[in-house]
Tab-separated table of C-alpha atoms and ligand atoms in Angstrom:
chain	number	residue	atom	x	y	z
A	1	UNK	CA	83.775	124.231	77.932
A	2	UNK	CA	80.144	123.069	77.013
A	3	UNK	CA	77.901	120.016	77.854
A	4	UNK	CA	79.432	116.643	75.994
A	5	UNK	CA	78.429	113.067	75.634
A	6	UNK	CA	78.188	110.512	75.724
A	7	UNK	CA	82.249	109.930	76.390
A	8	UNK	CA	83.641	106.930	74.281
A	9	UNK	CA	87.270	105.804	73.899
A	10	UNK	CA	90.113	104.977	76.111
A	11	UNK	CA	92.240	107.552	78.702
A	12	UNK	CA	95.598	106.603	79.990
A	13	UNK	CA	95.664	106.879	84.164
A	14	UNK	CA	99.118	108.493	84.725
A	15	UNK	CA	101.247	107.125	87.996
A	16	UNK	CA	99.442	108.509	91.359
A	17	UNK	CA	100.374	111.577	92.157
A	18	UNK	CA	99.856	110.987	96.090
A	19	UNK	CA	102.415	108.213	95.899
A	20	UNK	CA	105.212	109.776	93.581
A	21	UNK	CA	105.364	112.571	96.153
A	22	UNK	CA	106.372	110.648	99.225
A	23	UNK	CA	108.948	108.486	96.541
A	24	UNK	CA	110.713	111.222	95.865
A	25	UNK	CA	111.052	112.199	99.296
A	26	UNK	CA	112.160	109.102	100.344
A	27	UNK	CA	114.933	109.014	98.197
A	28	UNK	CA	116.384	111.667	100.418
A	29	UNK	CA	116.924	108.592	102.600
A	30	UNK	CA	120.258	107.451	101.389
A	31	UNK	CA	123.181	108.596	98.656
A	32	UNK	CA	122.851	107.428	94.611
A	33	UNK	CA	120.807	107.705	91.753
A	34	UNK	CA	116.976	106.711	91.990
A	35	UNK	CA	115.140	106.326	88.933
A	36	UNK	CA	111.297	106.377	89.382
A	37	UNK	CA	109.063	105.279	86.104
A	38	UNK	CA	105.198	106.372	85.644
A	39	UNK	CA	105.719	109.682	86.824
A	40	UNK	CA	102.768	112.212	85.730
A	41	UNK	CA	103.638	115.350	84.660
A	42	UNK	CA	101.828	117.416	86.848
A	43	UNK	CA	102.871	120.706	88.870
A	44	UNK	CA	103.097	119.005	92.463
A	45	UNK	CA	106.150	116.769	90.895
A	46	UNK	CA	107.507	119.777	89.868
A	47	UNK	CA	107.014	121.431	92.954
A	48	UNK	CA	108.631	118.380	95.159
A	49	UNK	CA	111.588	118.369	92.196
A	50	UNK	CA	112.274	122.144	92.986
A	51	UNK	CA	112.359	121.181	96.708
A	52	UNK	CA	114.963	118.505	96.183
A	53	UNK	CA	116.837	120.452	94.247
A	54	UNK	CA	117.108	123.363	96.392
A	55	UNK	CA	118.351	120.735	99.147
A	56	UNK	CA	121.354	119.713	96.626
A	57	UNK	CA	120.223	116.973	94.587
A	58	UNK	CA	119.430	116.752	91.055
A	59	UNK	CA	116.611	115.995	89.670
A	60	UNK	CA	115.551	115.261	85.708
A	61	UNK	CA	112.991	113.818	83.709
A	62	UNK	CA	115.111	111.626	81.715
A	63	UNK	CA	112.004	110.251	80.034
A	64	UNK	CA	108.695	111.264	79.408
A	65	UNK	CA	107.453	109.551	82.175
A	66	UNK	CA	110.819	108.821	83.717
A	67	UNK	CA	112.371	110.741	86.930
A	68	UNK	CA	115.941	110.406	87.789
A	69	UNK	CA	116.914	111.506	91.164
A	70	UNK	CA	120.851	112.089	91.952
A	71	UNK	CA	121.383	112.573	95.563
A	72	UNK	CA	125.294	113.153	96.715
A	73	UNK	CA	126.512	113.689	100.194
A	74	UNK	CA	126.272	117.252	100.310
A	75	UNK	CA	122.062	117.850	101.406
A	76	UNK	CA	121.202	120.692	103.284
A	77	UNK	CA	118.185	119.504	105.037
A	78	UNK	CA	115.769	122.421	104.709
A	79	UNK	CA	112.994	122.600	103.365
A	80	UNK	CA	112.011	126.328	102.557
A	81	UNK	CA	108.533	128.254	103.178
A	82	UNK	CA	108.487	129.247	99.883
A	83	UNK	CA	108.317	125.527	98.598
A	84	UNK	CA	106.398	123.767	101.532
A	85	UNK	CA	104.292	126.599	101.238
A	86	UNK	CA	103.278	125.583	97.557
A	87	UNK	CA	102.486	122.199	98.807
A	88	UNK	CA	101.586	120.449	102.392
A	89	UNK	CA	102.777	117.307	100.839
A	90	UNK	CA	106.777	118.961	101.603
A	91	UNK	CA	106.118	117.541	105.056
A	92	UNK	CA	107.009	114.369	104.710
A	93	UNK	CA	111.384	115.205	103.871
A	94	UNK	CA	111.035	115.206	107.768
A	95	UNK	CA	111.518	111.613	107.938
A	96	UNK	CA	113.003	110.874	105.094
A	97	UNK	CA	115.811	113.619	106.488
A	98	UNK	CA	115.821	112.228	110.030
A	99	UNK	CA	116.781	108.868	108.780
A	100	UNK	CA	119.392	110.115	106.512
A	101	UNK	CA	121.207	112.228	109.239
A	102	UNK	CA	119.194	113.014	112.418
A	103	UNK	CA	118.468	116.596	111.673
A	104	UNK	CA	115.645	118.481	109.196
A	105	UNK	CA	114.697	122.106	109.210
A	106	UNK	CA	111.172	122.585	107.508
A	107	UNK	CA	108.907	125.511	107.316
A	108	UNK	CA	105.082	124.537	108.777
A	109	UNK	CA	102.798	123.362	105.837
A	110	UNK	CA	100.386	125.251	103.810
A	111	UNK	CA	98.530	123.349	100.932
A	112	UNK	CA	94.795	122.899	100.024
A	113	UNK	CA	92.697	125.317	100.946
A	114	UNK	CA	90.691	123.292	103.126
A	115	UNK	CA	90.276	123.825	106.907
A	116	UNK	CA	93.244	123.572	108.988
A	117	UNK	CA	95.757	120.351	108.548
A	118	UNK	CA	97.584	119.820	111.740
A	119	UNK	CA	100.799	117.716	112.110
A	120	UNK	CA	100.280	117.066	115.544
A	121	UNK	CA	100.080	113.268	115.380
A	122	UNK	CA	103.655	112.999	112.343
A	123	UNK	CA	105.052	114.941	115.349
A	124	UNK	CA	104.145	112.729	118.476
A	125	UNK	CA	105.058	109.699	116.417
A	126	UNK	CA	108.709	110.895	115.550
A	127	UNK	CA	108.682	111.992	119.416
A	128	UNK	CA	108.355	108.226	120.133
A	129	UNK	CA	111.137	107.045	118.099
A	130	UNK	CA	113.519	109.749	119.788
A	131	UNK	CA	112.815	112.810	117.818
A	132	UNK	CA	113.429	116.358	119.384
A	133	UNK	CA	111.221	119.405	118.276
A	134	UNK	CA	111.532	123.313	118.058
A	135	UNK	CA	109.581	125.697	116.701
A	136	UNK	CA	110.541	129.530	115.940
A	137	UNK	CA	109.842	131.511	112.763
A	138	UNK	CA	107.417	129.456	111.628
A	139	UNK	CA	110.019	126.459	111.006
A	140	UNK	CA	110.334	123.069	113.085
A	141	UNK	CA	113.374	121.793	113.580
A	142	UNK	CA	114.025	118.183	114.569
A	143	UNK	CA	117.169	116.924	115.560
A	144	UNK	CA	117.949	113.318	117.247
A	145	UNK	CA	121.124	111.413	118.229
A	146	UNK	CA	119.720	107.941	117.662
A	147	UNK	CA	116.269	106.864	115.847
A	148	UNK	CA	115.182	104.057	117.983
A	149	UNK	CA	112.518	101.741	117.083
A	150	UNK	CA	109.447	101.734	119.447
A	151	UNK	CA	105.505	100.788	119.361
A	152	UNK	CA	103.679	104.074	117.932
A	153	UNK	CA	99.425	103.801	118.220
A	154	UNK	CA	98.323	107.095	115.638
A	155	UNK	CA	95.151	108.161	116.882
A	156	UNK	CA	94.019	108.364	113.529
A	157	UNK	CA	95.157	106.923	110.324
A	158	UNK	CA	96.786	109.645	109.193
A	159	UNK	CA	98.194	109.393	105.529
A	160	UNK	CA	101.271	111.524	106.060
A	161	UNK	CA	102.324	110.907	109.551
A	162	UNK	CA	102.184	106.899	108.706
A	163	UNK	CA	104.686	108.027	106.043
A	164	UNK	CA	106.861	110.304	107.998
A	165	UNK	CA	107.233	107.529	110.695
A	166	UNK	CA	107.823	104.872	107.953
A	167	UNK	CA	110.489	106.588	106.710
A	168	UNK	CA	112.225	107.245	109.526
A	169	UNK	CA	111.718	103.739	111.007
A	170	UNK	CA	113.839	102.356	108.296
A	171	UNK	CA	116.836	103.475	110.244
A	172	UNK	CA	115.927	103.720	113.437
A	173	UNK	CA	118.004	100.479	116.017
A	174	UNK	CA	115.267	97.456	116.702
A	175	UNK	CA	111.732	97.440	115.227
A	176	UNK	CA	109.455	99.932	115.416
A	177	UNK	CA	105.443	98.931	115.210
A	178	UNK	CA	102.903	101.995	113.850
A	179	UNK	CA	99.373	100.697	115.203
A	180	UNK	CA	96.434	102.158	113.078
A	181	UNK	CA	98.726	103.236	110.345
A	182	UNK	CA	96.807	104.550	107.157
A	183	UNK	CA	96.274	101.529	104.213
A	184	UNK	CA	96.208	103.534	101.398
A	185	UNK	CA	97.277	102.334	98.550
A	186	UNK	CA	100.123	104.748	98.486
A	187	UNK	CA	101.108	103.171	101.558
A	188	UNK	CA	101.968	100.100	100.068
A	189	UNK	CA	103.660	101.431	97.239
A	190	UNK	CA	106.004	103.487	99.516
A	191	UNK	CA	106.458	100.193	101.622
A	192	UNK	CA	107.095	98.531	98.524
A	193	UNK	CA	110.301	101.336	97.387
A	194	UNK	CA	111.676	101.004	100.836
A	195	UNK	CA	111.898	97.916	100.972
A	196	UNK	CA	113.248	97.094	97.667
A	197	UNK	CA	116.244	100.265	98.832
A	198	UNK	CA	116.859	97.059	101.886
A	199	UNK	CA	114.554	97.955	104.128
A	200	UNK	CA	112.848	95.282	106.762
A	201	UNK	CA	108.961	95.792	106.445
A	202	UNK	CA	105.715	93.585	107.505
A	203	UNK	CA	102.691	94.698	106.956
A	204	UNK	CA	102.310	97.402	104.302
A	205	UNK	CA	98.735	98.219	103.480
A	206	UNK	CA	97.657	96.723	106.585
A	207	UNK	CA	97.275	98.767	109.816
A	208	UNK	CA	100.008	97.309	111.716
A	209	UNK	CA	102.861	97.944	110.445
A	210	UNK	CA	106.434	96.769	111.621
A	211	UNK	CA	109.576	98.172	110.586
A	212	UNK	CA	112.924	96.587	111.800
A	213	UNK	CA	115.963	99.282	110.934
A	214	UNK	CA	118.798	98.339	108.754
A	215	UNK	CA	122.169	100.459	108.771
A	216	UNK	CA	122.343	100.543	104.926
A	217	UNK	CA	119.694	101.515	102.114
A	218	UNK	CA	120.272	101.521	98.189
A	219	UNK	CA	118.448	103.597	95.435
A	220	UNK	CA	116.471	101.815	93.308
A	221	UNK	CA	114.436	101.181	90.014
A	222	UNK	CA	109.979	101.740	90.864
A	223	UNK	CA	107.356	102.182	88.785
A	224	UNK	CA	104.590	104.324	90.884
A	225	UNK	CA	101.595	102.603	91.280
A	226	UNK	CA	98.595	104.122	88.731
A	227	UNK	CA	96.366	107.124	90.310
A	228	UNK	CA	93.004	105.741	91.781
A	229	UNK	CA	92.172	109.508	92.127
A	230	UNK	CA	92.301	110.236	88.366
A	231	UNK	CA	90.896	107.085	87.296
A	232	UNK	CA	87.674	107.968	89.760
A	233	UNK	CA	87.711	111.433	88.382
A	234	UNK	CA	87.648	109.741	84.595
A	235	UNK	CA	84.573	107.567	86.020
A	236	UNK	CA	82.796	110.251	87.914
A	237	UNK	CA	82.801	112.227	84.270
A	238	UNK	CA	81.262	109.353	82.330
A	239	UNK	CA	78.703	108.994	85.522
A	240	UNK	CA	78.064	112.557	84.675
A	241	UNK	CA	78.104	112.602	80.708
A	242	UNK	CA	77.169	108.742	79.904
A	243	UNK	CA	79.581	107.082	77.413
A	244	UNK	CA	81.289	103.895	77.378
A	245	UNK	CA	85.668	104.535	78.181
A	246	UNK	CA	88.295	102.371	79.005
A	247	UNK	CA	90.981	103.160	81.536
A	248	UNK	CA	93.890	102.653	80.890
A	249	UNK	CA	96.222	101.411	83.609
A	250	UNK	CA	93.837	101.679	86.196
A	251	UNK	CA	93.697	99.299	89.173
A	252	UNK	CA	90.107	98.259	90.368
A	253	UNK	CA	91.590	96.176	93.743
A	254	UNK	CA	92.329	99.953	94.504
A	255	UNK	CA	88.916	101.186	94.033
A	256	UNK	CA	86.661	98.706	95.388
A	257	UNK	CA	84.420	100.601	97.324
A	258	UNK	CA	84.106	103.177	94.847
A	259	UNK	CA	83.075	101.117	92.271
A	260	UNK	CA	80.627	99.353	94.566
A	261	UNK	CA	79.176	102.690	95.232
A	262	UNK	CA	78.633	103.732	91.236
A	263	UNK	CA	77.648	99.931	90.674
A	264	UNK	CA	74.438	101.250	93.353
A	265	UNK	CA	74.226	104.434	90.991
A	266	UNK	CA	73.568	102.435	87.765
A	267	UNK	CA	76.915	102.477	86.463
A	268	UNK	CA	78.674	99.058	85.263
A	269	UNK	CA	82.868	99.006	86.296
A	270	UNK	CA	84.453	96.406	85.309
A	271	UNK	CA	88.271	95.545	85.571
A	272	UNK	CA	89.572	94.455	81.567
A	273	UNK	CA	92.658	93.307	80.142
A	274	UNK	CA	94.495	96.320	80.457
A	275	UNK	CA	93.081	98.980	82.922
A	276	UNK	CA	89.035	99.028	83.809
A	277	UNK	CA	86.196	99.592	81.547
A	278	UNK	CA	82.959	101.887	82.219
A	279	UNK	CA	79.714	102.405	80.694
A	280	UNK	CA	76.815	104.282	82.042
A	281	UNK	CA	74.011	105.147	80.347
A	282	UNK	CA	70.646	108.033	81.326
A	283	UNK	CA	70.870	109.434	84.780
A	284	UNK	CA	72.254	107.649	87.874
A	285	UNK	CA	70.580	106.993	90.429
A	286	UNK	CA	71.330	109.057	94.039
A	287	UNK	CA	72.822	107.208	96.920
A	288	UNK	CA	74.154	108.493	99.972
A	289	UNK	CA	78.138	108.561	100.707
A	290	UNK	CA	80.589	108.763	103.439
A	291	UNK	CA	84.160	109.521	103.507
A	292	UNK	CA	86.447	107.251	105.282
A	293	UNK	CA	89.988	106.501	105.589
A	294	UNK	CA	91.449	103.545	103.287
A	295	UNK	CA	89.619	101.498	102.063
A	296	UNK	CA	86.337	103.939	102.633
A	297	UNK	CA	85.417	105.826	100.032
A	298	UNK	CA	88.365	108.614	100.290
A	299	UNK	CA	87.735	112.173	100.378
A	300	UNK	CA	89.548	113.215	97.277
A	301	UNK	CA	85.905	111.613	95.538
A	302	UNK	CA	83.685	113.358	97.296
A	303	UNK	CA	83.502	116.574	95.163
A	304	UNK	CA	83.133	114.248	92.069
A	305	UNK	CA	80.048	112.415	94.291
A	306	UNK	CA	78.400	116.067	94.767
A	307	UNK	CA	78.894	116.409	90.781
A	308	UNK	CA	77.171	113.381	89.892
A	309	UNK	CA	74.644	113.500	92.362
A	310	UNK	CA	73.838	116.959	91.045
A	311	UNK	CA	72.652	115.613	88.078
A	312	UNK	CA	71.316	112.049	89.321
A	313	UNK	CA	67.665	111.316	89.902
A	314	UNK	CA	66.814	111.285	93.477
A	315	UNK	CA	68.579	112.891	96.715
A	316	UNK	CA	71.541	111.827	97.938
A	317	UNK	CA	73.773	112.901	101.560
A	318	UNK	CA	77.169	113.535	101.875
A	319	UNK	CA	79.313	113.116	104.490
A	320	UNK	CA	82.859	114.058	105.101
A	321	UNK	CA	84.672	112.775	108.038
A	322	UNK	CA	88.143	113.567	107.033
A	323	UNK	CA	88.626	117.270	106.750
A	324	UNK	CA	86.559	120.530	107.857
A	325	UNK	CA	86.407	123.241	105.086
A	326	UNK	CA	86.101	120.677	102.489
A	327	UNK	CA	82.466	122.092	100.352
A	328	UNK	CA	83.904	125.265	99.552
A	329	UNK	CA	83.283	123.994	95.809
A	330	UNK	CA	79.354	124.028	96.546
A	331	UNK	CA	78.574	127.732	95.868
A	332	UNK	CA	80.300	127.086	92.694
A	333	UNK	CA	78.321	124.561	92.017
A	334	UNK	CA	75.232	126.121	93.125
A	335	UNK	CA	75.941	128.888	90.451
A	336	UNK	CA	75.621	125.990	88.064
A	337	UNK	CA	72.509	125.223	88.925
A	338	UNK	CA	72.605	122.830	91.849
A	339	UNK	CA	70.021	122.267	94.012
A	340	UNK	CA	72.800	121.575	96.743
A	341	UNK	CA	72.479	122.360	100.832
A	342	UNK	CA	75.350	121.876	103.386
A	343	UNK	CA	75.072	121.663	106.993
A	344	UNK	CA	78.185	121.335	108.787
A	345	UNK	CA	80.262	118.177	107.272
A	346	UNK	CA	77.113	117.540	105.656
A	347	UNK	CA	75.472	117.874	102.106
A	348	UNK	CA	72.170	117.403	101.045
A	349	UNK	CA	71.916	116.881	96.721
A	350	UNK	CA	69.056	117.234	95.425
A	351	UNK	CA	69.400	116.041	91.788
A	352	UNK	CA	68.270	117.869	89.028
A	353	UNK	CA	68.307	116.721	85.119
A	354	UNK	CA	70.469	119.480	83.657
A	355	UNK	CA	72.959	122.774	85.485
A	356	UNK	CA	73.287	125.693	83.493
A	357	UNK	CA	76.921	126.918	82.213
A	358	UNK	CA	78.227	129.515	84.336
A	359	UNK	CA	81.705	131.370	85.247
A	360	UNK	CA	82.966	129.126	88.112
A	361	UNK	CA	86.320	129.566	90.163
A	362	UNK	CA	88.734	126.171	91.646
A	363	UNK	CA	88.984	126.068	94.589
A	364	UNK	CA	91.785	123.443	94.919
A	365	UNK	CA	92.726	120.418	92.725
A	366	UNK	CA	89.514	117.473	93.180
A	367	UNK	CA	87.148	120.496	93.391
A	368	UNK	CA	88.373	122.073	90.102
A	369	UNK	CA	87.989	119.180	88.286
A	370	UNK	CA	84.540	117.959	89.506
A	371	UNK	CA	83.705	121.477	88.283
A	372	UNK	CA	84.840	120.536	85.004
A	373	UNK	CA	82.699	117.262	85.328
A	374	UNK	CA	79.637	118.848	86.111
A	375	UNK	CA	79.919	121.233	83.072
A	376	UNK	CA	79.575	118.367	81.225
A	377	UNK	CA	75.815	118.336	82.058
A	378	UNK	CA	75.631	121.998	81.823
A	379	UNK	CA	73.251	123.929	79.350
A	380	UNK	CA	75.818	126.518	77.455
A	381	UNK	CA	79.824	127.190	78.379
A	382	UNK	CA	81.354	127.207	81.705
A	383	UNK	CA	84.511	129.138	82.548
A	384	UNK	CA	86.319	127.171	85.221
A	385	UNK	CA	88.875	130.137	86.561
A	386	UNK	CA	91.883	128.757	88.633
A	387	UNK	CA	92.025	126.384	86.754
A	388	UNK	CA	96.025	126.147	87.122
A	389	UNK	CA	95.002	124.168	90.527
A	390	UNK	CA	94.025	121.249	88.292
A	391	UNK	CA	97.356	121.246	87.055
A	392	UNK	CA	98.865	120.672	89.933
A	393	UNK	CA	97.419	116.995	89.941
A	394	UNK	CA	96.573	116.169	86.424
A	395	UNK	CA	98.290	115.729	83.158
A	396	UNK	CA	96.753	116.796	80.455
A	397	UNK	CA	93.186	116.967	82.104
A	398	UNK	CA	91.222	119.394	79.082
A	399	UNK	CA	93.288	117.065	76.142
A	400	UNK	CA	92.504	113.767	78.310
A	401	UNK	CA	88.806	114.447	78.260
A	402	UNK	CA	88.494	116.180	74.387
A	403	UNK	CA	90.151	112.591	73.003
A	404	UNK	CA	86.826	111.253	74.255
A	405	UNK	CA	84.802	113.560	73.033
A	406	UNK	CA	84.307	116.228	75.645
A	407	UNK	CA	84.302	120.150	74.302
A	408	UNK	CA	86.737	121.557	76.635
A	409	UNK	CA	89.771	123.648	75.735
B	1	UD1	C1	96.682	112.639	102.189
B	1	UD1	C2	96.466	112.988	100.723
B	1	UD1	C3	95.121	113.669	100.528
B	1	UD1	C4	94.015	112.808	101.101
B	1	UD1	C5	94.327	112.467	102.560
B	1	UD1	C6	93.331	111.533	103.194
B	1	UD1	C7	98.669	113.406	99.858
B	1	UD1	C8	99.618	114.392	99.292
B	1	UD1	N1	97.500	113.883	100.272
B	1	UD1	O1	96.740	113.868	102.917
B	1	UD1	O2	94.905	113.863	99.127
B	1	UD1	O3	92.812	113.538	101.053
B	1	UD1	O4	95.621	111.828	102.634
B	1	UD1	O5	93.231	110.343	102.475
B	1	UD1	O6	98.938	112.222	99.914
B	1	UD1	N2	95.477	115.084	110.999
B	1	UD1	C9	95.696	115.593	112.254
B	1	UD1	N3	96.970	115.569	112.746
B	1	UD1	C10	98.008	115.068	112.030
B	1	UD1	C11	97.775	114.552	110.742
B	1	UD1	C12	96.481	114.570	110.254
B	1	UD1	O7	94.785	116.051	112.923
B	1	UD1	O8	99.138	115.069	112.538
B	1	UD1	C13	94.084	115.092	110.452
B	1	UD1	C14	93.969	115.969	109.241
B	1	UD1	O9	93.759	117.310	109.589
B	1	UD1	C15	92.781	115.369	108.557
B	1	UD1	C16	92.941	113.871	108.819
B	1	UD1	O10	93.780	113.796	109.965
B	1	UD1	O11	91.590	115.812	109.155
B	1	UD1	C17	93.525	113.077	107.672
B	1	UD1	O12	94.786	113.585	107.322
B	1	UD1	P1	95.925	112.695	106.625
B	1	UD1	O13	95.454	111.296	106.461
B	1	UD1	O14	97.186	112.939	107.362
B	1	UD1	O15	96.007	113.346	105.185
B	1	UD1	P2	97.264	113.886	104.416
B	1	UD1	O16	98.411	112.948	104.548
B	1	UD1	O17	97.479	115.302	104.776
């Protein structure tokens, strides 16, 4: 690709890939036919389709955008290395299993690249609710006679053990209560399918949650809730470029901080009729950011925050307080032309005008595509190698970017 814009036109936001994952898991919950609508077509859906499917049920895209999931009473609850390997996400069929029949084999997580991902706190949490654990062979296997609904503090707002333990609580006898649950957005939207399959749930999006079990659950009909992670990677790339786009679909009650922070950059976000519209024009100015859990600026932006502050005017610091490991991405960057120091969960931008093409390699899905945005102030072609990463949580990223004007192939 080669250094484009100004960007002008509209991009569809697909359905968010962090929420369809956890759907689909949850439909292991109970028996029928669950039809989920918004679905992107990226590689992690295919990934979490293979791994229902190799546990029995069938999966199809029925419609472009349109999943149906047919699950019968004959699941093997396993979930195999070779799948949860592809894709830490895998971990959350443990609750979704548990609550369907009190047992779940699943091989310990891989995933991103970035630092080490424990699932200490999805494991004391399912502990709570009467959850027994074994490890050998580099599976876990959890196995309990009764679910039963107790008051669970996470000592961290962990995205995917507030899932896990959501998921199971659906089942579990009397009310469970998750204190400091994660509010992501995602959240929500799972709280949202549950209870529309009959569950009992106050508090969704909020960080208390309470969860009273019910003995019966029914598929259903959901359209996923649109990707605030795309539609910040689309804004992050006019930041970079300059341009004027609509976005589709977007939500901005989803991206409120966010847009606060590019508002202090020189960027105007505003919601419109049918998504959010953005316009930025010259170079931004640098600010400093922090990641934080829901609703802090999440760490998925932060590589698209290095980008832009790459080529703002000014310095800017970065902080990351979610993950270790997570500026791998810099000393691609740096071959761009970067002026770009870390120090521990740190990193110093100091912005310059223009990078310089250069051969770069992905190191996982956010960083591979803030690559791709910060080519787009890059003197000359960039090769962006790995690139199959981005494909894991993007549809169509190259063709999304070219209908507004970006060279990229
Ligand atoms: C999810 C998202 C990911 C996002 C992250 C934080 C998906 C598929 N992924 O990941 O894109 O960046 O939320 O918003 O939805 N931790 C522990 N012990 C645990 C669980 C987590 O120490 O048992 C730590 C993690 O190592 C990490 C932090 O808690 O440092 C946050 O992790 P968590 O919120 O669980 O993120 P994920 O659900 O893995």
């Amino acid at each position: 690709m080669r250094g484009s814009g100004p960007l002008e036109g509209t991009v569809a936001i697909e359905g968010a890939k962090n929420s369809v994952l956890k759907l689909m898991a949850a439909s292991l919950i109970c028996d029928g036919r669950f039809v989920l609508r918004n679905v992107p077509r990226i590689v992690d859906v295919e990934i979490m389709s293979d791994l229902l499917t190799s546990m029995g049920a069938t999966v199809r895209r029925t419609e472009d955008h349109v999943l149906t999931i047919d699950v019968g009473d004959d699941i093997t609850p396993e979930a195999p290395y070779e799948l949860v390997e592809r894709m830490r996400a895998s971990i959350v069929v443990l609750g979704a299993l548990l609550a369907r029949n009190g047992y779940a084999r699943v091989a310990l997580p891989g995933g991103d690249n970035f630092g080490p991902r424990p699932i200490d706190m999805h494991i004391a949490g399912l502990e709570a609710l009467g959850v027994r654990f074994d490890a050998a062979h580099g599976y876990i296997e959890a196995r309990c006679d009764n679910l039963v609904g107790t008051r669970v503090v996470l000592e961290f707002p962990s995205v995917g053990a507030t899932e896990n333990l959501l998921m199971a609580a659906v089942r579990a006898k009397g009310t469970t209560t998750i204190d400091n649950a994660a509010r992501e957005p995602e959240i929500a939207d799972l709280c949202a399918f549950l209870t529309r399959m009959g569950a009992r749930i106050v508090g969704g999006g909020t960080s208390t949650i309470e969860i009273e079990g019910v003995d019966e659950l029914a598929p259903v009909d959901h359209t996923v809730i649109p990707d605030r992670i795309e539609a910040g990677t689309f804004l992050a790339a006019v930041g970079v470029a300059g341009g004027e786009v609509t976005l589709q679909g977007a939500r901005a009650d989803h991206m409120d901080m966010l847009i606060r922070k590019l508002g202090e950059m020189g960027m105007r976000v505003s919601p419109s009729s049918d998504g959010l519209w953005v316009q930025a024009k010259g170079r931004l100015d640098a600010v400093d950011v922090s990641t934080l859990p829901y609703p802090g600026i999440a760490t998925d932006y932060k590589p698209f925050f290095v980008a832009m502050l790459a080529v703002a005017e000014g310095v800017g610091i970065v902080t990351e307080n979610l993950f270790s490991g997570r500026f791998r991405y810099v000393d691609e960057l740096v071959r761009m032309g970067a002026d770009i120091r870390t120090e521990g969960h740190h990193a110093v931008v100091r912005g310059r005008p223009r990078l310089s093409g250069a051969p770069v390699r992905a190191p996982d899905i956010r960083a591979g595509a803030a690559l791709v945005i910060a080519a787009l102030a890059a003197d000359g072609e960039t090769v962006v190698s790995d690139a199959s990463h981005i494909a894991r949580g993007y549809e169509d990223f190259a063709g999304k970017l070219r209908s507004v004007g970006a060279d990229v192939t």
